Coordinates of C-alpha atoms and ligand atoms in Angstrom, one line a residue:
X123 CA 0.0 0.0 0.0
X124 CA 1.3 3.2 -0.9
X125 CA 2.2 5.7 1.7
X126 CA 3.4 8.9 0.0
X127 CA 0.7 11.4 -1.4
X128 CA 0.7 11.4 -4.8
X129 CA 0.2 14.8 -7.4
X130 CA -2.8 15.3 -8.5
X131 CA -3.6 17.0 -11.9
X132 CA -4.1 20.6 -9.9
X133 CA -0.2 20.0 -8.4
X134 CA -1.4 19.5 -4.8
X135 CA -0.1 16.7 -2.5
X136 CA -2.7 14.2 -2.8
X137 CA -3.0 12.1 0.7
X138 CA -5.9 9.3 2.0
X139 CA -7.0 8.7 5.1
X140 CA -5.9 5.6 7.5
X141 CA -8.5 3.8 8.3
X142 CA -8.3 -0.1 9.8
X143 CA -4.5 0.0 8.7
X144 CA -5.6 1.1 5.7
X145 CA -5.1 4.2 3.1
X146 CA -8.7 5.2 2.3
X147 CA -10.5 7.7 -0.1
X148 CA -13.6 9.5 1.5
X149 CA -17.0 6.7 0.8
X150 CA -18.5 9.8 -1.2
X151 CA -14.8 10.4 -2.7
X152 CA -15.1 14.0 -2.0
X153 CA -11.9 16.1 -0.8
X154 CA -11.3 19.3 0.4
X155 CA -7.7 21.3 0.3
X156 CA -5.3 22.6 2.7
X157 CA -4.2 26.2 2.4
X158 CA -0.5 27.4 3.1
X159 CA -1.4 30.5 5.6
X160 CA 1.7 32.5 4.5
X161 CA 1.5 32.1 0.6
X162 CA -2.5 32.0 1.0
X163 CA -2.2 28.8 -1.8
X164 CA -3.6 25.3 -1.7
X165 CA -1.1 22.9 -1.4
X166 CA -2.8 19.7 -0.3
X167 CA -5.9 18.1 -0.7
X168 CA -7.6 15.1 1.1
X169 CA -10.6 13.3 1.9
X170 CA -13.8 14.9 3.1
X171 CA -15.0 12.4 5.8
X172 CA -18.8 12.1 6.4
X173 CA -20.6 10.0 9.2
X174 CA -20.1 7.2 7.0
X175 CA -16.4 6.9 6.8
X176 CA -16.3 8.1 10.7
X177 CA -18.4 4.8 11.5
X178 CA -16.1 3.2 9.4
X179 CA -12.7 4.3 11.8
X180 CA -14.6 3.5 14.7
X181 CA -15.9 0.1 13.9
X182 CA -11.9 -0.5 12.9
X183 CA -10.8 1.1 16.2
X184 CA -13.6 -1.2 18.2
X185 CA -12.1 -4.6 16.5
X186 CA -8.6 -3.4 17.4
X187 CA -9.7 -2.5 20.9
X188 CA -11.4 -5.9 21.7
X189 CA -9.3 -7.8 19.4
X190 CA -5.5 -8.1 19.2
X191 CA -4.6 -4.7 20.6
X192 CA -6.9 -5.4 23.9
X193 CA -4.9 -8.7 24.7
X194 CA -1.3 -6.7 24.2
X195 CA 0.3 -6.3 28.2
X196 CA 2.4 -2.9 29.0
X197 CA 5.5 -4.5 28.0
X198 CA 4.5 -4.6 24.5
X199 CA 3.0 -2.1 24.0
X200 CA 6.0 0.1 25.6
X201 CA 8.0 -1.2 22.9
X202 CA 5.8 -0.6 20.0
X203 CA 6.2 2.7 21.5
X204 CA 9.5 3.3 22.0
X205 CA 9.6 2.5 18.3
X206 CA 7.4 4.9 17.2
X207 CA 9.8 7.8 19.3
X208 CA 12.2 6.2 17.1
X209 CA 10.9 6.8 13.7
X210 CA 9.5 10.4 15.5
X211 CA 13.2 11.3 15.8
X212 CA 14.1 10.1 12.4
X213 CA 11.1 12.1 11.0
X214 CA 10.7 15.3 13.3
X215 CA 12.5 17.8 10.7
X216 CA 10.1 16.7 7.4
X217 CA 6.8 16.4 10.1
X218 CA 7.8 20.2 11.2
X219 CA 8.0 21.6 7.6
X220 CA 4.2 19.9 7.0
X221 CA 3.1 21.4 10.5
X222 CA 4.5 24.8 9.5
X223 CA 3.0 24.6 5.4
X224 CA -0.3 23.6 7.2
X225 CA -0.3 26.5 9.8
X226 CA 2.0 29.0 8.9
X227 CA 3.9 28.9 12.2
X228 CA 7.4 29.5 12.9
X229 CA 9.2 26.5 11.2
X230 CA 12.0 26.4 14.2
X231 CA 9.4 26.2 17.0
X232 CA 7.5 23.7 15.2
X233 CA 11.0 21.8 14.8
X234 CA 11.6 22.4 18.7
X235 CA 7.7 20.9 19.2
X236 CA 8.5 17.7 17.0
X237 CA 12.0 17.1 18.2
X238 CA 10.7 17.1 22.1
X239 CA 7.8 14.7 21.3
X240 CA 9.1 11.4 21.4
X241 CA 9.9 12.2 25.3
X242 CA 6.2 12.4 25.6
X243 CA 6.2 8.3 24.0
X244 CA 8.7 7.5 26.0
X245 CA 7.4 8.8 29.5
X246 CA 4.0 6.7 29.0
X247 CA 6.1 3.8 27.6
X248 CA 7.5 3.8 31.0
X249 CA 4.4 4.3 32.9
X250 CA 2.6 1.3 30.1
X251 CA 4.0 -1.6 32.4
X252 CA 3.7 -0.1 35.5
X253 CA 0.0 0.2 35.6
X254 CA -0.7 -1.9 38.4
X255 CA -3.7 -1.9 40.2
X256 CA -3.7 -2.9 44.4
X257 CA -4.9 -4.9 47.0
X258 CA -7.5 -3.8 49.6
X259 CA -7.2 -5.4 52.4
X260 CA -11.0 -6.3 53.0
X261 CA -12.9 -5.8 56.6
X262 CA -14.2 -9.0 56.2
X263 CA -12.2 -12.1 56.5
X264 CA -13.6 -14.5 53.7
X265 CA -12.7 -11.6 51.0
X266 CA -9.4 -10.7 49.1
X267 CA -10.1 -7.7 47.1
X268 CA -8.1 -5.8 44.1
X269 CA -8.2 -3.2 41.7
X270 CA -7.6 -3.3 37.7
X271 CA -7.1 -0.3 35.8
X272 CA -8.3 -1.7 32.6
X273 CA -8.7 0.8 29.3
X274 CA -11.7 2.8 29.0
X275 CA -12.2 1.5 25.2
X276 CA -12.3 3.2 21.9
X277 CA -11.3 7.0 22.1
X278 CA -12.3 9.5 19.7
X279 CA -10.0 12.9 19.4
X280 CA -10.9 16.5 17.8
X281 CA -7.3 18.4 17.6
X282 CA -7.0 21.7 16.6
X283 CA -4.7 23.5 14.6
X284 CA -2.6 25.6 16.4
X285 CA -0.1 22.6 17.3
X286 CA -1.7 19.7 15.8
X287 CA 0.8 17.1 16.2
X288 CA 1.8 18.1 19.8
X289 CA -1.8 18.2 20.5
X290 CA -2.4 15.0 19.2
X291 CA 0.7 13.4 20.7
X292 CA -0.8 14.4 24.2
X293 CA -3.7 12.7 24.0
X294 CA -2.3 9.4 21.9
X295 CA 0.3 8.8 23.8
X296 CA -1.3 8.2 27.5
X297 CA -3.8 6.7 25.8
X298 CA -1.6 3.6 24.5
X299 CA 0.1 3.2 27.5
X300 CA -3.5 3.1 28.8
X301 CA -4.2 0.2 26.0
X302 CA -7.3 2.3 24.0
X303 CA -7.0 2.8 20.4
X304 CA -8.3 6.1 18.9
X305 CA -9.9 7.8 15.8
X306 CA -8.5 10.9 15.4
X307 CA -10.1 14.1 13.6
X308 CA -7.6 17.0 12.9
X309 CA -8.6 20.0 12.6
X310 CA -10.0 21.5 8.9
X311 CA -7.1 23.8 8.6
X312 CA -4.3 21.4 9.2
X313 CA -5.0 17.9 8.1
X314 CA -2.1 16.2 6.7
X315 CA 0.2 16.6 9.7
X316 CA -1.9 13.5 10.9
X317 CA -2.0 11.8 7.9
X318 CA 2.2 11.8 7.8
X319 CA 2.4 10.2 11.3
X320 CA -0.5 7.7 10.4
X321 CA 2.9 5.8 8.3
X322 CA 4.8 6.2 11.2
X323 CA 2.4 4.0 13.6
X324 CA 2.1 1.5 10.9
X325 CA 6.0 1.7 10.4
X326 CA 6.4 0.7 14.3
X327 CA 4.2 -2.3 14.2
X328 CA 1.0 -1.2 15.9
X329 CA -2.3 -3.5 14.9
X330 CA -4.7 -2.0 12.2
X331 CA -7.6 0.0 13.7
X332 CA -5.4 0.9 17.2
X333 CA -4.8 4.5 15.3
X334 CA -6.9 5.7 12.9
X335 CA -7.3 9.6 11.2
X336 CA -10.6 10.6 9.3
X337 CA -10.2 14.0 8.0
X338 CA -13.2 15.8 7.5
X339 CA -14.6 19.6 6.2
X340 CA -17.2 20.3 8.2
X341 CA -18.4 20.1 11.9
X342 CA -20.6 17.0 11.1
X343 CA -17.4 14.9 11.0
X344 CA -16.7 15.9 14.4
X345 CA -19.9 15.6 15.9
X346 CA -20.5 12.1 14.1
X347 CA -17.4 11.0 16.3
X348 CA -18.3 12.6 19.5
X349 CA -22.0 10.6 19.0
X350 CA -20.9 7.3 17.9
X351 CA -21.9 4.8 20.7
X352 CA -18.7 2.9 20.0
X353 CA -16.5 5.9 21.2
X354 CA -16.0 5.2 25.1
X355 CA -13.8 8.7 26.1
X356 CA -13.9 12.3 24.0
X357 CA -10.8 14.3 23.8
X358 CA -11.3 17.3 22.6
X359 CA -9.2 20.8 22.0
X360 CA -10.5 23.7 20.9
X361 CA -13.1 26.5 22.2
X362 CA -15.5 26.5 25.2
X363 CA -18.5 26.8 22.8
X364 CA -18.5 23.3 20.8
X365 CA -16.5 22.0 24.1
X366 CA -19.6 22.4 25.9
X367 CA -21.5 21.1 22.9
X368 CA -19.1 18.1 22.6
X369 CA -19.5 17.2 25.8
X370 CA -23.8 17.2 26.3
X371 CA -23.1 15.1 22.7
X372 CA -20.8 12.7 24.5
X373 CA -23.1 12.3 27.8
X374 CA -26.0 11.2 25.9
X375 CA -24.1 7.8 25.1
X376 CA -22.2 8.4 28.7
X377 CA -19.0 8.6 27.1
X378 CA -16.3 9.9 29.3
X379 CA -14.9 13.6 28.4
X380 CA -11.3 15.7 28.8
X381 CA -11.9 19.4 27.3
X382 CA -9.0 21.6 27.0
X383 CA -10.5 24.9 26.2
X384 CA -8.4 28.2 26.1
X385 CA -7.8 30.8 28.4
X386 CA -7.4 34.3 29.4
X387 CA -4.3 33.9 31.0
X388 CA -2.9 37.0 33.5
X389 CA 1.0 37.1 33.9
X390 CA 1.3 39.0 37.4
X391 CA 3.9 41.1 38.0
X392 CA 4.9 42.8 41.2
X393 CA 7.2 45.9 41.9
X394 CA 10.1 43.5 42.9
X395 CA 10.6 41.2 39.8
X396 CA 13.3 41.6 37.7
X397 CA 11.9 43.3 34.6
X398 CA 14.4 42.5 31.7
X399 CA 13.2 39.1 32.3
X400 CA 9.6 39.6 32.5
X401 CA 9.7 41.8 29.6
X402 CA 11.2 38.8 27.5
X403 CA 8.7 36.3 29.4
X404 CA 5.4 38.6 28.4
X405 CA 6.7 38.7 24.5
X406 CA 7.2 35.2 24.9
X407 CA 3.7 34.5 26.3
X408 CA 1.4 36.6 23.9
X409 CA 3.6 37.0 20.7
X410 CA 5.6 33.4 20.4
X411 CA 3.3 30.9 17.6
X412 CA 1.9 34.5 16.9
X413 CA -0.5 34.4 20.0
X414 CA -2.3 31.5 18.6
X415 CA -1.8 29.3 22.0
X416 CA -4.1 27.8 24.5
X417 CA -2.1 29.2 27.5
X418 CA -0.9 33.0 25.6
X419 CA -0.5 35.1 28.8
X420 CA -3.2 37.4 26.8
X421 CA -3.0 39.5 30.2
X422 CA -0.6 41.3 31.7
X423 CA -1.3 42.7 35.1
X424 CA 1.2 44.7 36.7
X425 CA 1.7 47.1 39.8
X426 CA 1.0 50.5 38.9
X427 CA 4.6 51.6 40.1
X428 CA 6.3 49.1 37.3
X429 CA 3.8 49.8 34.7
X430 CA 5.7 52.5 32.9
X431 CA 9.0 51.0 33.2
X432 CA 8.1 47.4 32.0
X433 CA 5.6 49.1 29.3
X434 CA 8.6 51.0 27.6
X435 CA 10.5 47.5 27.3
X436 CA 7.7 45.6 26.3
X437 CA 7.1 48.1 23.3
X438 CA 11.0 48.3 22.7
X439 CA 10.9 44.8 22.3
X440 CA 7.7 44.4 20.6
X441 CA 8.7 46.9 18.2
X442 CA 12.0 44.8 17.2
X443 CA 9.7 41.9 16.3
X444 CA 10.3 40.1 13.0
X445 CA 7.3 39.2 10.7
X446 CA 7.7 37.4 8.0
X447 CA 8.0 33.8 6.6
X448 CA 7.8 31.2 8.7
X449 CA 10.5 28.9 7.2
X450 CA 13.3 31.7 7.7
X451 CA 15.5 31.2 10.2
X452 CA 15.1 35.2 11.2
X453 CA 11.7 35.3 11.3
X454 CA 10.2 35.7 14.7
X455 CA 6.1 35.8 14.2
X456 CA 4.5 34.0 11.1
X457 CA 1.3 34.8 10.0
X458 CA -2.4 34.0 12.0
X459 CA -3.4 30.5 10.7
X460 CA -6.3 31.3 8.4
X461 CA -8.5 34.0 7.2
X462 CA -11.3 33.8 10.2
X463 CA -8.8 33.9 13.0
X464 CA -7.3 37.0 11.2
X465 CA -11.5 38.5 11.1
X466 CA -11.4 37.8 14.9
X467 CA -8.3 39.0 16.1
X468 CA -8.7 42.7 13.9
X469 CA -12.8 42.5 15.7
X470 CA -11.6 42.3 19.2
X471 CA -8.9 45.1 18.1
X472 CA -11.3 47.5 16.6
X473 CA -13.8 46.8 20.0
X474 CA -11.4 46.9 22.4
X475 CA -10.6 50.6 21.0
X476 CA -14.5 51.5 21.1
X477 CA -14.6 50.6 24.7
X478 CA -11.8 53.0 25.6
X479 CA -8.3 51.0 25.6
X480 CA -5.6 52.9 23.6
X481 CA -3.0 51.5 21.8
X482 CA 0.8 51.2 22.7
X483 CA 1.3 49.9 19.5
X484 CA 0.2 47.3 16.7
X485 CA -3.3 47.6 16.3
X486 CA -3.1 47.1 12.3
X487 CA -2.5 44.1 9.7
X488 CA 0.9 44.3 8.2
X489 CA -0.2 45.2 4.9
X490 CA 3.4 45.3 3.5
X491 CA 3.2 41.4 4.0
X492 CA 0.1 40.7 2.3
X493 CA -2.6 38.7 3.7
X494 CA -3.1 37.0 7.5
X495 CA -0.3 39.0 9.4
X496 CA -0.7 41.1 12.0
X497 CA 1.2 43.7 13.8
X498 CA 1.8 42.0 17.5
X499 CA -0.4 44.2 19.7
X500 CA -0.9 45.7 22.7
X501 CA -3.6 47.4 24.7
X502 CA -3.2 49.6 27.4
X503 CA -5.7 51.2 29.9
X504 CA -7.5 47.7 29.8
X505 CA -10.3 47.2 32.7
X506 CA -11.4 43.6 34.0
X507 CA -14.9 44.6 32.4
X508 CA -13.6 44.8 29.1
X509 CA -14.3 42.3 26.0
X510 CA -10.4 42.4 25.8
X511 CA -10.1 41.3 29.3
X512 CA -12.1 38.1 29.3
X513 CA -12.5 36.6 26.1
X514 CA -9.7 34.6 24.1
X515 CA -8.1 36.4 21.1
X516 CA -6.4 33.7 19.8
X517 CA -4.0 36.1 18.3
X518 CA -0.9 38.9 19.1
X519 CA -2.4 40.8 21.5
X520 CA -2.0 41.7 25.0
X521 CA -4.2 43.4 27.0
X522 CA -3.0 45.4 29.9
X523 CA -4.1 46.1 33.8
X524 CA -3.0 48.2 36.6
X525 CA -2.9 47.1 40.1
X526 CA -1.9 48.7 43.3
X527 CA -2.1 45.7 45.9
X528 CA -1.5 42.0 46.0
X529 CA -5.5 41.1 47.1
X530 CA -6.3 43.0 43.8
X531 CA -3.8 41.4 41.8
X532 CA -5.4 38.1 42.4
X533 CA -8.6 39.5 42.2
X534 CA -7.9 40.5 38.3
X535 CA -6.8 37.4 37.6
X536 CA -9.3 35.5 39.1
X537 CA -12.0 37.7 37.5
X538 CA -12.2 35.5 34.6
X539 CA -14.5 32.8 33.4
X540 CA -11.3 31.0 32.2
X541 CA -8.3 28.7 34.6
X542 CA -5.7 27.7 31.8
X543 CA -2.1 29.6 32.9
X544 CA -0.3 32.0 35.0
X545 CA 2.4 33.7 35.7
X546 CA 3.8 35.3 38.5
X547 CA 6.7 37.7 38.4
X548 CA 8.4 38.5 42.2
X549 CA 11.6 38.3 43.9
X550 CA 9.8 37.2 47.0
X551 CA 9.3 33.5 47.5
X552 CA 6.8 34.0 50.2
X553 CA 4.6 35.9 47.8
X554 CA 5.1 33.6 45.0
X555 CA 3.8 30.4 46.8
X556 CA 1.2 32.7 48.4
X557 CA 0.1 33.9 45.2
X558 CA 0.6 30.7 43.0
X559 CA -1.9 29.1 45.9
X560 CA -4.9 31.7 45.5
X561 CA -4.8 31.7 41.7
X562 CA -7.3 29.9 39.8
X563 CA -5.4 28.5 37.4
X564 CA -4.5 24.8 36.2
X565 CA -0.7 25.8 35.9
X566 CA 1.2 28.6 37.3
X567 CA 4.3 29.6 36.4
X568 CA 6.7 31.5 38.7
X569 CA 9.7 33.8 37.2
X570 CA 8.8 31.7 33.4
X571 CA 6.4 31.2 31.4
X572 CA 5.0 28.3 29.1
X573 CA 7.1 25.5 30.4
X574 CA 5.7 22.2 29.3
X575 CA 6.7 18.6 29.8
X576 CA 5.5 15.1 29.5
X577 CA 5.8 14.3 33.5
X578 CA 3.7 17.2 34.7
X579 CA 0.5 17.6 34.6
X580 CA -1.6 20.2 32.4
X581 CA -4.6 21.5 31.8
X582 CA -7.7 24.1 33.1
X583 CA -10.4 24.6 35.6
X584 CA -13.8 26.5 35.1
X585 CA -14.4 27.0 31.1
X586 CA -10.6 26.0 30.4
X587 CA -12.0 22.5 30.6
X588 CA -11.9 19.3 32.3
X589 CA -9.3 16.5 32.8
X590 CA -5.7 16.6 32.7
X591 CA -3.2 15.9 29.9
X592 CA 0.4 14.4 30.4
X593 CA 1.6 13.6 33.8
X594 CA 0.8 10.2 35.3
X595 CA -3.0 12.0 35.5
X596 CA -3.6 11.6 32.3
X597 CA -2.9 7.9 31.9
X598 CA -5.7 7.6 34.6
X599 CA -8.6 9.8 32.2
X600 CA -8.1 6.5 29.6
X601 CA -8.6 3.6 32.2
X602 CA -11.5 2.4 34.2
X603 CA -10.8 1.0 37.4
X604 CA -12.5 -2.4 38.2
X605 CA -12.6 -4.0 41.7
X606 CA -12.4 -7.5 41.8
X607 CA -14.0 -9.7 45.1
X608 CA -12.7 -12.9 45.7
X609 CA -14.5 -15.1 48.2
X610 CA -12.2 -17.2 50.5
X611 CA -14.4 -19.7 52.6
X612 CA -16.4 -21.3 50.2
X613 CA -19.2 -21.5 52.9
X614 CA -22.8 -21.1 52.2
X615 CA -24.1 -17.6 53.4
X616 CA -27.6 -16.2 53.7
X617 CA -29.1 -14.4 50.6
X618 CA -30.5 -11.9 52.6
X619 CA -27.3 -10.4 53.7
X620 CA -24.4 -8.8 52.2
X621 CA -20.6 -10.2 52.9
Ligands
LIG283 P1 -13.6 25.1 17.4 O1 -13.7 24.8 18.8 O2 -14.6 26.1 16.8 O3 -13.6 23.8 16.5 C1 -12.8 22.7 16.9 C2 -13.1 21.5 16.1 O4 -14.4 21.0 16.5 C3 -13.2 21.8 14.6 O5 -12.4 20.8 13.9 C4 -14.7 21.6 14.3 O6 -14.9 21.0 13.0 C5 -15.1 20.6 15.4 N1 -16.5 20.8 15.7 C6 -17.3 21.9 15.5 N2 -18.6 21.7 16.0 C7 -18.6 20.4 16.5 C8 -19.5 19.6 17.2 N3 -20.8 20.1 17.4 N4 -19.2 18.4 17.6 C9 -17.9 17.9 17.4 N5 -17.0 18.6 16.8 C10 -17.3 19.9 16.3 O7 -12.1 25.7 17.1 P2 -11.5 26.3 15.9 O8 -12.5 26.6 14.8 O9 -10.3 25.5 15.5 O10 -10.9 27.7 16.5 C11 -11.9 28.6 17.0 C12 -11.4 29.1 18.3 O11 -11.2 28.1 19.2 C13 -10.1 29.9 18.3 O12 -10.2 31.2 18.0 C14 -9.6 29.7 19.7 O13 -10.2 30.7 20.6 C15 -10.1 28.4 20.1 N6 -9.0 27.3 20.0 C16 -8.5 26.9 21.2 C17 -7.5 26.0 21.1 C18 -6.9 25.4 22.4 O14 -5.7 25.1 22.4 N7 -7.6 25.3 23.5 C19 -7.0 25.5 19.9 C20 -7.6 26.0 18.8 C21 -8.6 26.9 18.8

């Protein structure tokens, strides 16, 4: 079976979907293309999934799951894994450059993304023979009782496109260790970076069905996922709106659910932090993968005496930033990833302005580069009732807050619907734990920013979403646990008791 997408007669990169260990066309042959977000062009095109082929995956994914992949222990399936971070490494530079065609961001972060990923295999490897369940000791004596932490079945994914693979990885990878297959839908705007690392599994050696990728156009394909009965567990990225809708779809077949929804994320900063570094850490949190991140520290909240002093660096700084394309090596922010985001970002611009924030500077597209870039932005005078305050951007802006004491501080950043990220800038340790503690936020990060890693926990409270990704946690959202009661004495009891 061929592997590598073939030219079609319009020059695009022609790829199939991998279904059941198989490359397959759409059942209604459609396709749909993928646009390059800094040249604006097509450049790929592949099938356009309807329920049909979705029932398809997951039937595939269900034979895996209660066939040959369900009877694999950790051992093997740690090394199948281990292989695949293998072939990951071998691969990471040609999976970046598709990442980066697909979403127009920067090619060397994407390179840094794909290059740490394998460690993300390799940490559930470990954890895939080690998931042992325990004894209880019983309070009555005729009973030995255990625990199994068997896998929760047949998981269906919806990844966005901001970091697909990554994205992907974070779910996949516990998942296996866990023993669940998945059928995974990429996002519309970046489908063939899951189509690439489709030959990858079946390079390693995994069964047919255990990972499958339906590409589809519209928002049917994802719901048709989220409703098939045979899907057990819904991960989904993306935005609070079809997260809630995902969700109610996934509880009517009580399917279990991890959302990882977005944020407004507030990086503190107090009168005694060093503010070279939290200059660099703000630009890094709103303007790195041009503000299109789930945890962008889109706030920055900062003591009123440091306000003009960190300001002045962060425009300096700002001001010095490098659009351009995304493949060169000098380029620091790449285009927004398609023409809706670029709509949304310029709306909450032109609002935020209306309402009475000014701007420090940005505030425009960058004409001179043609189509979806925009000048990295930010706001000034912002107040915690302010569109700009609470909603997501998804995009290069910042929005900025004054504070004058600590209890307000938290207060701002609490004031929020959202619980993805913080930061906290301070010299004082005291006031770092203290103010780590009283923030509602699923990480916090003290004196950094945006520090990631396959050990540690991640995810969101309140409409950043439920469930945790990475970390031992999120091994635990893809089994069930099962207790098991063994009866010793063999006696005859009375019906009409328990024990
Ligand atoms: P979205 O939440 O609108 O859509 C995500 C995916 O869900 C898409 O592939 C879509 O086809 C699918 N979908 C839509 N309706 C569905 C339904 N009823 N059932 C199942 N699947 C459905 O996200 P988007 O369009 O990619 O981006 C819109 C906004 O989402 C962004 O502006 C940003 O604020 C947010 N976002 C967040 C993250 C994150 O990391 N948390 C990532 C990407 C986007």
């Amino acid at each position: 079976m061929s592997t590598a997408p073939s030219p079609t007669g319009d020059g695009l990169a022609a790829y199939r979907m991998w279904i059941g260990g198989q490359w397959r066309e759409a059942a209604s042959g459609a396709r749909f293309e993928s646009t390059d977000p800094f040249t604006g062009l097509p450049w790929a095109s592949v099938p356009d999934a309807a329920a049909e082929d979705v029932d398809q995956a997951v039937r595939a994914a269900e034979q895996a799951q209660y066939g040959a992949w369900g009877k694999t222990n950790g051992f093997e399936r740690a090394r199948l894994m281990h292989r695949l971070a293998d072939l990951l490494e071998r691969e990471a530079a040609d999976l970046a450059a598709t990442e980066t065609r697909d979403n127009g961001k920067l090619l060397r972060e994407m390179l840094g993304q794909l290059e740490y990923l394998p460690a993300w295999l390799r940490y559930f490897a470990g954890v895939a023979d080690k998931l042992q369940g325990e004894v209880i000791p019983s309070d009555r004596p005729n009973f030995m009782v255990y625990t199994r932490h068997e896998p929760v079945g047949v998981v269906g994914a919806i990844v966005p496109w901001n970091s697909p693979l990554m994205l992907l990885m974070w779910k996949l990878a516990p998942l296996l260790a866990a023993g669940c297959t998945l059928v995974v839908k990429p996002s519309e705007h970046t489908p063939v970076s899951a189509l690439e690392f489709a030959r990858l599994v079946d390079e390693a050696g995994f069964p047919p069905g255990v990972f499958n990728v339906v590409t589809g156009q519209s928002a049917d394909v994802g719901q048709a996922l989220v409703e098939h009965p045979g899907v057990r567990h819904v991960a989904f990225t993306g935005s609070p709106g079809v997260g809630v809708k995902v969700a109610q779809s996934a509880a009517a077949h009580f399917a279990r659910v991890t959302l990882e929804l977005g944020g407004k994320s507030a990086q503190l900063v107090f009168p005694d932090a060093d503010l070279e570094a939290v200059a660099n850490g703000v630009i890094a949190g709103i303007f790195a993968a041009t503000g299109q991140t789930c945890v962008a520290g889109s706030r920055l909240v900062v003591h009123r005496e440091v306000h003009d002093a960190l300001l002045s660096r962060v425009r300096a700084r700002t001001e010095r930033i490098v659009l351009g394309d995304p493949t060169s090596e000098d380029t620091e922010m790449g285009p927004l990833s398609n023409p809706a985001q670029f709509k949304t970002v310029s709306g909450f611009v032109e609002r935020a302005v209306a309402e009475g924030a000014g701007i420090l500077t940005g505030g425009c597209p960058d004409h001179g580069l043609g189509g979806l870039f925009y000048r990295p932005t930010v706001l000034t005078g912002v107040t915690p009732d302010m569109e700009v305050a609470r909603e997501e951007i998804f995009g290069p802006v910042l929005s900025v807050l004054t504070f004058d004491t600590e209890e307000e501080a938290v207060d701002m950043a609490n004031s929020t619907e959202y619980g993805l990220g913080a930061g906290v800038w301070t010299g004082d340790v005291r006031r770092a734990h203290r103010v780590a503690h009283s923030l509602r936020a699923g990480n916090v990060w003290v004196n950094s920013y945006r520090v990631v890693a396959p050990n540690v926990p991640f995810g969101g409270t309140g409409a950043s979403g439920w469930g945790r990704e990475s970390g031992i946690d999120a091994v635990r959202e893809y089994t069930v646990t099962k207790a098991v009661w063994i009866e010793l004495s063999g006696a005859t009891r009375d019906p009409f008791t328990l024990g």
